[in-house]
Coordinates of C-alpha atoms and ligand atoms in Angstrom, one line a residue:
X150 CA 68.4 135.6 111.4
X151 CA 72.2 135.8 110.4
X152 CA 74.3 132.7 111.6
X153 CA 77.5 134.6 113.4
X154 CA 80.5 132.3 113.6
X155 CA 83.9 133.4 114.6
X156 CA 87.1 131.5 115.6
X157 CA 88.3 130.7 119.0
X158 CA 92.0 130.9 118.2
X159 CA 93.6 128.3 120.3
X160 CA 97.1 126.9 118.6
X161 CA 98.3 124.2 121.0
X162 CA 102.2 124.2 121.8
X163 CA 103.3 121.5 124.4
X164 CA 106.4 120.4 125.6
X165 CA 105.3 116.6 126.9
X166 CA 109.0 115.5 127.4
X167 CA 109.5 113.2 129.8
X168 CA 112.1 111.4 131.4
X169 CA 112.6 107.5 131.6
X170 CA 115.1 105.7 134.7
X171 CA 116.2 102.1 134.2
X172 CA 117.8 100.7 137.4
X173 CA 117.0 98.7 140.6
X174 CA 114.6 99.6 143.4
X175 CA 113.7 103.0 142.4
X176 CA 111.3 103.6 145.3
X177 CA 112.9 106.8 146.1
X178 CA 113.8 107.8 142.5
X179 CA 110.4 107.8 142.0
X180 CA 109.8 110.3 145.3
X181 CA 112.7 112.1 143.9
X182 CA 110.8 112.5 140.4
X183 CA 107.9 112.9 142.6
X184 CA 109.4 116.4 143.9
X185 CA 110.6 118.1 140.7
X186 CA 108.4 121.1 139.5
X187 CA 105.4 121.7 140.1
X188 CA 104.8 118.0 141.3
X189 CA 106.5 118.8 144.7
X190 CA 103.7 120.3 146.4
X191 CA 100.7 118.0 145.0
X192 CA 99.4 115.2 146.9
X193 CA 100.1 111.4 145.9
X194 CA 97.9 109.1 144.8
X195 CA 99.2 105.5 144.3
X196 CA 97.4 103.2 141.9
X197 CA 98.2 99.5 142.3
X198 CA 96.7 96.2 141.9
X199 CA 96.2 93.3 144.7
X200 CA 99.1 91.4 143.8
X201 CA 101.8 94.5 143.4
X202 CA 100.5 96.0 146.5
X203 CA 101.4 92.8 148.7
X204 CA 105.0 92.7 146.4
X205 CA 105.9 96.6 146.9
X206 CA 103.3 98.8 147.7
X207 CA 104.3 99.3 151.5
X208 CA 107.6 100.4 150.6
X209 CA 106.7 103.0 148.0
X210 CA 104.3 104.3 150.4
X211 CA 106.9 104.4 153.0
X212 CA 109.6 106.2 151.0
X213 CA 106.9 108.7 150.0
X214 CA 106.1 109.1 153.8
X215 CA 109.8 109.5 154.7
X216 CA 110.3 112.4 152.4
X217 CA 107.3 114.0 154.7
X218 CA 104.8 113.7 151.6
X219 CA 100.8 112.6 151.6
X220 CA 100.7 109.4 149.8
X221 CA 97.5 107.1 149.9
X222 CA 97.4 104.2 148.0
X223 CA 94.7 103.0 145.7
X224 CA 94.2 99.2 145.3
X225 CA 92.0 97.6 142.5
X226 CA 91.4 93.7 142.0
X227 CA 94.8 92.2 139.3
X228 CA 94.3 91.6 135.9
X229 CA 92.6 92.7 132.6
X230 CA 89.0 92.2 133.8
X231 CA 89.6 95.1 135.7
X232 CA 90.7 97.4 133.2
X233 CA 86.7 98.7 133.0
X234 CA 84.9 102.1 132.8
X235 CA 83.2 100.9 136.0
X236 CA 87.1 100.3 137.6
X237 CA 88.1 103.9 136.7
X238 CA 85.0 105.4 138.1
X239 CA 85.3 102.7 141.7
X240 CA 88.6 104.3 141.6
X241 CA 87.7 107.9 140.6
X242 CA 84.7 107.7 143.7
X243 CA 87.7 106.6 146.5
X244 CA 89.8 109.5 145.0
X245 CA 87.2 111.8 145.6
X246 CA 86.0 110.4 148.9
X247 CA 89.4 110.9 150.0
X248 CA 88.8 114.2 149.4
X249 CA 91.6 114.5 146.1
X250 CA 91.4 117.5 144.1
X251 CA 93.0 119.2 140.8
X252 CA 96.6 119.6 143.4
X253 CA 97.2 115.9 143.0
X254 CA 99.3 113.4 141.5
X255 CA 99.1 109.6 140.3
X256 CA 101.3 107.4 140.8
X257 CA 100.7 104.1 139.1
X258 CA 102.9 101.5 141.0
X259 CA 102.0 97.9 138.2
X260 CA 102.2 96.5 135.2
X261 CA 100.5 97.4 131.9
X262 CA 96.8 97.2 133.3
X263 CA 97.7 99.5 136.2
X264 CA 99.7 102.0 134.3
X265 CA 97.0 102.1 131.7
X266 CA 93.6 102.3 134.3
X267 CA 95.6 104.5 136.8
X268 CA 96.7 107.0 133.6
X269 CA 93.6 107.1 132.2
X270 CA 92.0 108.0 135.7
X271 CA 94.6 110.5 135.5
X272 CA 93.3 111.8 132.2
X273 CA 90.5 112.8 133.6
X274 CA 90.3 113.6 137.3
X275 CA 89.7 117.3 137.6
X276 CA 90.2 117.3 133.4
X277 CA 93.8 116.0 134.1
X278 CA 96.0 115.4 136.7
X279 CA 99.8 114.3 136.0
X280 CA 100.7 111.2 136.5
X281 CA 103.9 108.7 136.8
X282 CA 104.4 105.6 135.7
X283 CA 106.6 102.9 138.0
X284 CA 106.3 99.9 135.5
X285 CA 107.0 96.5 137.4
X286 CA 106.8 94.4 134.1
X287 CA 108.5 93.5 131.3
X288 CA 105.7 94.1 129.3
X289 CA 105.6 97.4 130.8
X290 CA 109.3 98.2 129.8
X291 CA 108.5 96.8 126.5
X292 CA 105.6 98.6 125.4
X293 CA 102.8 99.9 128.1
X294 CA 104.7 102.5 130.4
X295 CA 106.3 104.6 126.8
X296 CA 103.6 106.3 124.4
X297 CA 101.1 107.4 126.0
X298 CA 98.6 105.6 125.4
X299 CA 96.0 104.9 128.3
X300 CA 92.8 103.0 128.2
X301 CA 90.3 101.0 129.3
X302 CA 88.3 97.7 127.7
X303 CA 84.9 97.1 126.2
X304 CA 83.0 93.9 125.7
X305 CA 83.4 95.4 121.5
X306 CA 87.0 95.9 121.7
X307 CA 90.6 96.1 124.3
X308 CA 91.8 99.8 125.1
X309 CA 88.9 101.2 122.9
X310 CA 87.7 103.8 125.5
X311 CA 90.8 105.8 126.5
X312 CA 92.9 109.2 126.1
X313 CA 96.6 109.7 124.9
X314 CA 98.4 111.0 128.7
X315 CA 101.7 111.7 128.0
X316 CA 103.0 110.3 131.7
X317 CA 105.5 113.3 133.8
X318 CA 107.9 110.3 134.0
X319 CA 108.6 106.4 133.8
X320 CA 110.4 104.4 136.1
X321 CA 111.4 100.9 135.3
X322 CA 112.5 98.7 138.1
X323 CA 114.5 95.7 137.3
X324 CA 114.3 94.7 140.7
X325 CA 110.3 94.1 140.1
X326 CA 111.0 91.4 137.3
X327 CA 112.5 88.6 140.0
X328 CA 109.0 87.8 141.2
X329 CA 107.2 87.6 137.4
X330 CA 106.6 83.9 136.2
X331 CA 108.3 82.3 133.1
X332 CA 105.1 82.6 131.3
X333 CA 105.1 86.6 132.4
X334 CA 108.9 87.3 131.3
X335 CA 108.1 85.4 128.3
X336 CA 104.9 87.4 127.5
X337 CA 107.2 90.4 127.4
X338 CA 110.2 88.8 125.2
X339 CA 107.6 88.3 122.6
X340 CA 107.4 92.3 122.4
X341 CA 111.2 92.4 122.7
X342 CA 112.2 90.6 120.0
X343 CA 109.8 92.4 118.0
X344 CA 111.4 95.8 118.7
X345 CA 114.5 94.1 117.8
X346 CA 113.4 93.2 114.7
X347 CA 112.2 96.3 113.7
X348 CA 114.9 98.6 114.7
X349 CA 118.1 96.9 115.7
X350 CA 119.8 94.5 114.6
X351 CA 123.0 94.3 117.3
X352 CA 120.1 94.2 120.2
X353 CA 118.8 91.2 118.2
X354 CA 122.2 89.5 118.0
X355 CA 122.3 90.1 122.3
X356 CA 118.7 88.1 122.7
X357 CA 120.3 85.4 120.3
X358 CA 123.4 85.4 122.2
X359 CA 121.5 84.7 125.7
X360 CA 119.2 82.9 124.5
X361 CA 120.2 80.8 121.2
X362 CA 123.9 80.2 122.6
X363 CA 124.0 80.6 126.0
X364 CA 121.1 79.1 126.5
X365 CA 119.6 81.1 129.5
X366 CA 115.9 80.3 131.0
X367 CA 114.1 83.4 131.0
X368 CA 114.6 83.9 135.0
X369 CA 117.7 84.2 134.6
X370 CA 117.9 86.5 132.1
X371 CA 115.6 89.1 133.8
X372 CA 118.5 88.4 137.0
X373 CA 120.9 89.4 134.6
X374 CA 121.8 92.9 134.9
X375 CA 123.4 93.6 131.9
X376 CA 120.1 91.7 129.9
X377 CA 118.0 93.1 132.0
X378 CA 119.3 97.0 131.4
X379 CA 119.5 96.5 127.7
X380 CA 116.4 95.4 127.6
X381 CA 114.8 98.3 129.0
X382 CA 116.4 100.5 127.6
X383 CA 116.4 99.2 124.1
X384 CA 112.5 98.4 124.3
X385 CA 112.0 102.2 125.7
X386 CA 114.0 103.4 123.7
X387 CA 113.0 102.1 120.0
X388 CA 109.3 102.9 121.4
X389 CA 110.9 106.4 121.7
X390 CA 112.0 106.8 118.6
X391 CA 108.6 105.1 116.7
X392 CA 106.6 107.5 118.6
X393 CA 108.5 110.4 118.8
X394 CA 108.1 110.4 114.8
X395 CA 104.4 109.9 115.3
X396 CA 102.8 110.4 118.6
X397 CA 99.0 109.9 117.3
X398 CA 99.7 106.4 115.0
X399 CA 99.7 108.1 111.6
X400 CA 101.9 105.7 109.9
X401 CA 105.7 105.1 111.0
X402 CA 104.1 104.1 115.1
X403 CA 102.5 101.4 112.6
X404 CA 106.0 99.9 112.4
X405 CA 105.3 98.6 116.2
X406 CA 102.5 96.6 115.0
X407 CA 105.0 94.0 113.4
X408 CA 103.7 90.6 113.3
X409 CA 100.4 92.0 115.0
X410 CA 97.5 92.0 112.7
X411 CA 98.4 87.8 112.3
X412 CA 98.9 88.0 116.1
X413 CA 96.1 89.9 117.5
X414 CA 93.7 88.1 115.2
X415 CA 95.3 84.9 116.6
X416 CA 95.0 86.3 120.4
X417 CA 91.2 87.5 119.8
X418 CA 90.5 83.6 117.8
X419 CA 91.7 82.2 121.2
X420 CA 89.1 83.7 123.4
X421 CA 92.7 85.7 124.9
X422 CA 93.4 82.2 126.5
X423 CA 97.5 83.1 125.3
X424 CA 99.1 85.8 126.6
X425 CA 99.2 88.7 124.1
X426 CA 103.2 87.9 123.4
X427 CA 103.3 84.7 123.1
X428 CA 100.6 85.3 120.2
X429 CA 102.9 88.1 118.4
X430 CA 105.9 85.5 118.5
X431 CA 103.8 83.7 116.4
X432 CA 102.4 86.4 114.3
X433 CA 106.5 87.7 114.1
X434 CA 107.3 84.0 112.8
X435 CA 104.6 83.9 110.4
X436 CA 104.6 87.4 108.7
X437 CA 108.5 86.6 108.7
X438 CA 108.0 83.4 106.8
X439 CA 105.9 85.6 104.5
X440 CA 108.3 88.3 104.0
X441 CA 110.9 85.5 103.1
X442 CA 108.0 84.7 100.1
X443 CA 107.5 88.2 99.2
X444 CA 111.5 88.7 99.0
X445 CA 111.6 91.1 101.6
X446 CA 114.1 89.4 104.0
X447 CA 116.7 86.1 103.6
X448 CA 115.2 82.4 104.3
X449 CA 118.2 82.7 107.0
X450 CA 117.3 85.5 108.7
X451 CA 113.4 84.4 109.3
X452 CA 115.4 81.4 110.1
X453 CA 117.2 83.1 112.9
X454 CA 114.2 84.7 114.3
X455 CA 111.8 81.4 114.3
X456 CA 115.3 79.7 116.2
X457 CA 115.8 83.1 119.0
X458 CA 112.0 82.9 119.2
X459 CA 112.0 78.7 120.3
X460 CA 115.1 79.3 122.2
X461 CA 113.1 81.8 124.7
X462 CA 110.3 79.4 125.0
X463 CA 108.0 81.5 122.8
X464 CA 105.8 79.4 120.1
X465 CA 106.4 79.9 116.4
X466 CA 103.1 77.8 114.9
X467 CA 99.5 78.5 115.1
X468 CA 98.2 76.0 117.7
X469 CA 95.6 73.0 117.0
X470 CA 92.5 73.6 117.2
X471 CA 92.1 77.4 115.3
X472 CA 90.7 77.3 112.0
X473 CA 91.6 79.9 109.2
X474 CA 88.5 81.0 109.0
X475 CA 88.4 82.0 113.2
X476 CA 92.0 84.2 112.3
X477 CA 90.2 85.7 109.7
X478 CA 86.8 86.6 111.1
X479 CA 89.2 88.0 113.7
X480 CA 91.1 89.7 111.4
X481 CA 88.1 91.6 109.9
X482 CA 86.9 93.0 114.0
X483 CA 90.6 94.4 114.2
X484 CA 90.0 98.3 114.9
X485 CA 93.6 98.8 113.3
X486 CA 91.8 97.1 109.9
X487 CA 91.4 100.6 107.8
X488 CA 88.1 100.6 105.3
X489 CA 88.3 96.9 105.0
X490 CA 91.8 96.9 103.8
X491 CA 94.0 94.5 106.2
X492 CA 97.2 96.3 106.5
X493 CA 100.7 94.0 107.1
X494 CA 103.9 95.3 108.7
X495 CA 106.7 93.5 107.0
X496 CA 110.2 93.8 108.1
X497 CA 113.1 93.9 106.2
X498 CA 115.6 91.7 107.4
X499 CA 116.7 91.8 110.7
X500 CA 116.7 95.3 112.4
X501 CA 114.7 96.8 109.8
X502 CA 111.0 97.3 108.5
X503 CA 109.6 97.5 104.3
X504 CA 109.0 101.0 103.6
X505 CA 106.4 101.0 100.1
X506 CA 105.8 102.9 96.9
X507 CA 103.9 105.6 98.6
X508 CA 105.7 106.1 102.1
X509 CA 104.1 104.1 104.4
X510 CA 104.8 101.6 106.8
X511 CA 102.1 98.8 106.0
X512 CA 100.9 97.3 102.8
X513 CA 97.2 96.3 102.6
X514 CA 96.8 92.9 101.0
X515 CA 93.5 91.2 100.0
X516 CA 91.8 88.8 102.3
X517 CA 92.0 85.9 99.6
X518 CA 96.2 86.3 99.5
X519 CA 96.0 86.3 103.1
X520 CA 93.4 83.1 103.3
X521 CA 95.7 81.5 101.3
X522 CA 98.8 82.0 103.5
X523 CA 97.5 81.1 106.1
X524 CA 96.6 77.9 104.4
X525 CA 100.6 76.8 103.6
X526 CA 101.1 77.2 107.1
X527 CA 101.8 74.0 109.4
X528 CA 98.9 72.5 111.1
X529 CA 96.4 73.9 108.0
X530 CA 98.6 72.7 105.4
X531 CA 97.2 68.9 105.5
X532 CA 93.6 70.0 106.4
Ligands
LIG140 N1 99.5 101.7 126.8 C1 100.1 100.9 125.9 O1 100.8 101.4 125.0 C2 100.2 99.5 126.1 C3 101.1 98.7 125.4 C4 101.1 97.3 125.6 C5 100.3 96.7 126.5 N2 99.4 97.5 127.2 C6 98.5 96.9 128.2 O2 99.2 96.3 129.2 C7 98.5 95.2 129.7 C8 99.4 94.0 129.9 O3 100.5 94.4 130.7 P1 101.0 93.5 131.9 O4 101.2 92.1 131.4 O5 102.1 94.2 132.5 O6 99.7 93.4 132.7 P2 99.3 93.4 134.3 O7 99.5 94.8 134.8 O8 98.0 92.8 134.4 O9 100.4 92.4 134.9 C9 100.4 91.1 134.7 C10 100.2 90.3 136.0 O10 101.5 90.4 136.7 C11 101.2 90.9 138.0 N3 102.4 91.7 138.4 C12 102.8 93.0 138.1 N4 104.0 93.2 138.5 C13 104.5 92.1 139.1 C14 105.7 91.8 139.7 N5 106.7 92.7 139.7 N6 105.9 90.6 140.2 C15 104.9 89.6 140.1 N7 103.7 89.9 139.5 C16 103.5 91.1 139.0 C17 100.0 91.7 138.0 O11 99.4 91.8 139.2 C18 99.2 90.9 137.0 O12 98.6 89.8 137.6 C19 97.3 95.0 128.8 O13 96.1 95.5 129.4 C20 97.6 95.8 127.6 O14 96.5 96.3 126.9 C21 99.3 98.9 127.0
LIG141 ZN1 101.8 94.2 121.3

């Protein structure tokens, strides 16, 4: 018999632009964002975790309710261990019990675990539902709530099972940020200074200002509405403009991974024992420190980082106890590692990243160059 094949024609056009609102309690800013288009009509899901719930999920519920709209909310167990395929299908069976269909809307009301489950769900319920994003981070300003991206773990890998969910909106709320930790604000600055160092050099010069000379703690900071805005909406915003360039990670969204492939390594080494910024401040330090060998940036400017990064409370030296050997056995599991090749973001001085020969945004460099780097650093140096 004849094989007949012929062409489904299907050319995708989208318009995924979304809006992003930096302020303080944006419970009904997030109602109002709630109501525009086509959302208006849908009934709300909220997504939240056990601790935001307690923190603010009455009152988004309640401003929802005052505008006369359905809103139930949707509470999973905090933390990473719950960002599971079995999590998104618990979640996806109380959705349905609840009788939600292809009319409704997510809310996710959290930090980066929430807004990543809770859009995921999203991705898929009824083969997509929209979605909004309140982040209540700083992690989430700095990186999880713009891109995206939304995922789910695996015992293999982190956010290996997901779908890129462009959200219909992002809210951050400043307000959220008085009840993180220390160790929680500073899990975020690590991300900050990074986007700093790849794409701005006067938002760098504000961190060192706070930090270096005035010499804020990191509450205060966060209380700081001036810091706290600019740091929003510089984090947001240099996200923006990576992915904007490159929505799917081609090659300039690599530019984010600055100081990662040293830092994830490290993070995954550690059995995730460090938070995941405080493990890219050190990978920041380090690949800076190698960019000063390489000629790529000024012994000063590495300098400046290594002091803005100390002054925030963030650690600049791989701790005792890690072998080279663990960061590079890491280093090899790292799904970002292309065909073996371990690819390095290097910035160029402050406020600006190493573009090479042929374009892209990462060099690959053997794993005996890198073994041996490693190796000068402190702590391996004398072993
Ligand atoms: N999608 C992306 O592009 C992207 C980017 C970066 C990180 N992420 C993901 O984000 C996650 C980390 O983000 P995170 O640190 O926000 O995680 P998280 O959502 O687990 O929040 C950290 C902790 O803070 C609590 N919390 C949240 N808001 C609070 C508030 N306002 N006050 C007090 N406590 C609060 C949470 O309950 C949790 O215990 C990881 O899963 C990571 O993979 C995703
Ligand atoms: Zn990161």
């Amino acid at each position: 018999m004849k094989t007949t094949e012929f062409t489904i024609e299907l050319v995708r056009k989208v318009d995924e632009s979304y809006p992003v609102v930096i302020g303080r309690d944006l419970a009904e800013a997030a109602v109002e964002m709630a109501s525009r288009g086509d959302l208006a009509e849908r009934r709300v899901a909220i997504i939240t975790d056990s601790n935001v719930v307690d923190l603010y999920g009455t009152r988004l519920e309640t401003a929802f309710a005052a505008a006369g709209r359905d809103a139930q909310t949707f509470v999973f167990p905090a933390g990473e261990t719950s960002k599971t395929r079995a999590m998104k299908e618990c979640l996806e069976d109380e959705l349905i019990a609840a009788g939600y269909g292809r009319d409704s809307l997510v809310v996710a009301l959290g930090g980066g675990v929430v807004t990543d489950l809770a859009g995921f769900v999203a991705a898929t319920y009824a083969r997509g539902l929209p979605y909004i994003s309140l982040s209540t981070t700083l992690v989430g300003a700095a990186d999880a709530s713009v891109g995206g991206k939304t995922a789910v773990d695996v015992p293999a890998a982190t956010n290996l099972i997901g779908a890129f969910h462009q959200p219909r909106a992002v809210l951050i709320d400043l307000d959220r940020w008085q009840t993180l930790t220390d160790d929680q604000i500073r899990d975020g600055l690590g991300e900050t200074v990074k986007q700093a160092c790849i794409a701005d050099t006067e938002f760098f010069a504000a961190l060192e200002e706070a930090f270096v000379a005035r010499r804020l703690a990191v509450a205060e900071f966060v209380r700081d509405d001036a810091l706290a805005e600019l740091a929003a909406r510089r984090n947001c915003q240099i996200k923006r403009d990576f992915v904007m360039s490159d929505v799917h990670e081609g090659n300039r969204r690599m530019g984010l991974n600055l100081g990662h492939t040293i830092g994830r390594a490290l993070e995954a080494a550690l059995g995730y024992t460090m938070t995941h910024g405080a493990c890219i401040a050190i990978g920041l330090n380090l690949q800076a420190r190698w960019s000063v060998e390489f000629g790529y940036m000024g012994a000063g400017e590495q300098e400046r980082l290594e002091r803005l990064l100390l002054a925030a409370g963030l650690p600049t030296e791989i701790p005792a106890g890690i072998e080279v050997e663990d960061i590079m056995a890491a280093m090899g599991h790292d799904k970002k590692a292309k065909g073996g090749e371990i690819r390095f973001v290097f910035q160029k001085g402050i406020g600006d990243l190493m573009v090479f020969d042929d374009g892209r945004f990462a060099r690959p460099i053997g794993r005996e160059e890198i073994r041996a780097f490693l190796g000068r650093q402190k702590g391996f140096a004398e072993s």
